[in-house]
C-alpha positions as semicolon CSV with decimal commas, in nm:
position;residue;x (nm);y (nm);z (nm)
1;M;7,162;0,597;11,689
2;L;7,009;0,266;11,795
3;L;7,203;-0,057;11,852
4;V;7,032;-0,388;11,923
5;T;7,178;-0,690;12,101
6;K;7,231;-1,010;11,902
7;Y;6,921;-1,231;11,895
8;R;6,743;-0,949;12,080
9;K;6,876;-1,090;12,406
10;Q;6,800;-0,869;12,701
11;L;7,079;-0,656;12,839
12;P;7,150;-0,863;13,149
13;G;7,174;-0,676;13,474
14;S;7,247;-0,315;13,538
15;N;7,623;-0,376;13,554
16;I;7,651;-0,475;13,189
17;A;7,416;-0,196;13,077
18;D;7,617;0,057;13,280
19;D;7,944;-0,076;13,139
20;V;7,812;-0,056;12,783
21;K;7,700;0,304;12,834
22;Q;8,030;0,407;12,995
23;K;8,235;0,241;12,721
24;I;8,032;0,415;12,448
25;F;8,083;0,750;12,624
26;D;8,457;0,681;12,649
27;I;8,486;0,579;12,283
28;C;8,301;0,887;12,163
29;K;8,501;1,118;12,389
30;S;8,830;0,973;12,263
31;H;8,719;1,045;11,903
32;N;8,593;1,399;11,979
33;R;8,229;1,299;11,951
34;E;7,957;1,407;12,190
35;I;7,666;1,213;12,336
36;I;7,402;1,424;12,508
37;V;7,193;1,144;12,653
38;M;7,194;0,765;12,640
39;E;6,940;0,511;12,759
40;T;6,917;0,134;12,747
41;D;6,602;-0,066;12,708
42;K;6,556;-0,441;12,739
43;D;6,753;-0,532;12,428
44;H;6,879;-0,211;12,274
45;I;7,039;0,125;12,340
46;H;6,952;0,475;12,210
47;F;7,195;0,765;12,188
48;P;7,240;1,068;11,964
49;V;7,599;1,131;11,854
50;S;7,740;1,462;11,742
51;Y;8,028;1,395;11,502
52;D;8,235;1,556;11,229
53;T;8,055;1,538;10,895
54;T;8,368;1,396;10,731
55;D;8,329;1,081;10,943
56;K;8,121;0,793;10,811
57;I;7,843;0,676;11,042
58;C;7,919;0,313;10,952
59;D;8,278;0,361;11,079
60;I;8,150;0,513;11,402
61;V;7,913;0,219;11,454
62;K;8,185;-0,032;11,371
63;T;8,422;0,119;11,627
64;I;8,156;0,134;11,898
65;K;8,042;-0,223;11,838
66;Q;8,392;-0,368;11,821
67;E;8,527;-0,192;12,129
68;T;8,222;-0,247;12,349
69;T;8,202;-0,615;12,251
70;H;8,569;-0,670;12,331
71;C;8,540;-0,490;12,664
72;L;8,231;-0,687;12,769
73;W;8,379;-1,024;12,674
74;V;8,694;-0,949;12,873
75;K;8,494;-0,851;13,181
76;Y;8,193;-1,089;13,154
77;N;8,337;-1,387;12,964
78;S;8,183;-1,659;13,180
79;F;7,836;-1,504;13,166
80;L;7,838;-1,413;12,795
81;S;7,974;-1,752;12,687
82;K;7,653;-1,905;12,827
83;Q;7,437;-1,655;12,637
84;Y;7,605;-1,664;12,295
85;L;7,726;-1,972;12,110
86;K;8,006;-1,784;11,935
87;K;8,264;-1,582;12,120
88;H;8,285;-1,210;12,072
89;I;7,925;-1,155;11,970
90;F;7,711;-0,900;12,147
91;W;7,543;-0,671;11,891
92;S;7,319;-0,756;11,599
93;D;7,454;-0,699;11,250
94;G;7,252;-0,385;11,180
95;Y;7,191;-0,046;11,335
96;F;6,954;0,245;11,296
97;A;7,079;0,597;11,247
98;C;6,912;0,913;11,126
99;S;6,979;1,283;11,132
100;I;6,793;1,489;11,387
101;G;6,750;1,795;11,171
102;E;6,559;2,080;11,329
103;V;6,436;1,891;11,637
104;S;6,555;2,047;11,961
105;S;6,803;1,857;12,174
106;S;6,561;1,872;12,470
107;T;6,294;1,692;12,263
108;I;6,543;1,421;12,167
109;Q;6,660;1,392;12,528
110;K;6,303;1,346;12,655
111;Y;6,235;1,081;12,389
112;I;6,547;0,882;12,471
113;E;6,497;0,906;12,846
114;S;6,145;0,768;12,803
115;Q;6,287;0,456;12,631
116;G;6,454;0,307;12,939
């Protein structure tokens, strides 16, 4: 999965990037989903998610975006209010998701680690 920040703004500082990654791990763990590796780049984040096939990917994305945005605005309100005109915006409207298929998890892990 790939999520991009609104307006392609850079992920500011390692604290926010680390908090985003930790929150996504926590969200997925609480919903019995697994993330093998996760890496942030300047304005986006890559992570493969293992999930139950009865779940809709759009619902997974919605939950991740909503909960991470809320968490970041609570913790970094003064900083984010200078970056975004509207409150409670952090992610762009879209996302990219695809199935991995027959690619090995080590290949995916190497690709994602090379993104950061």
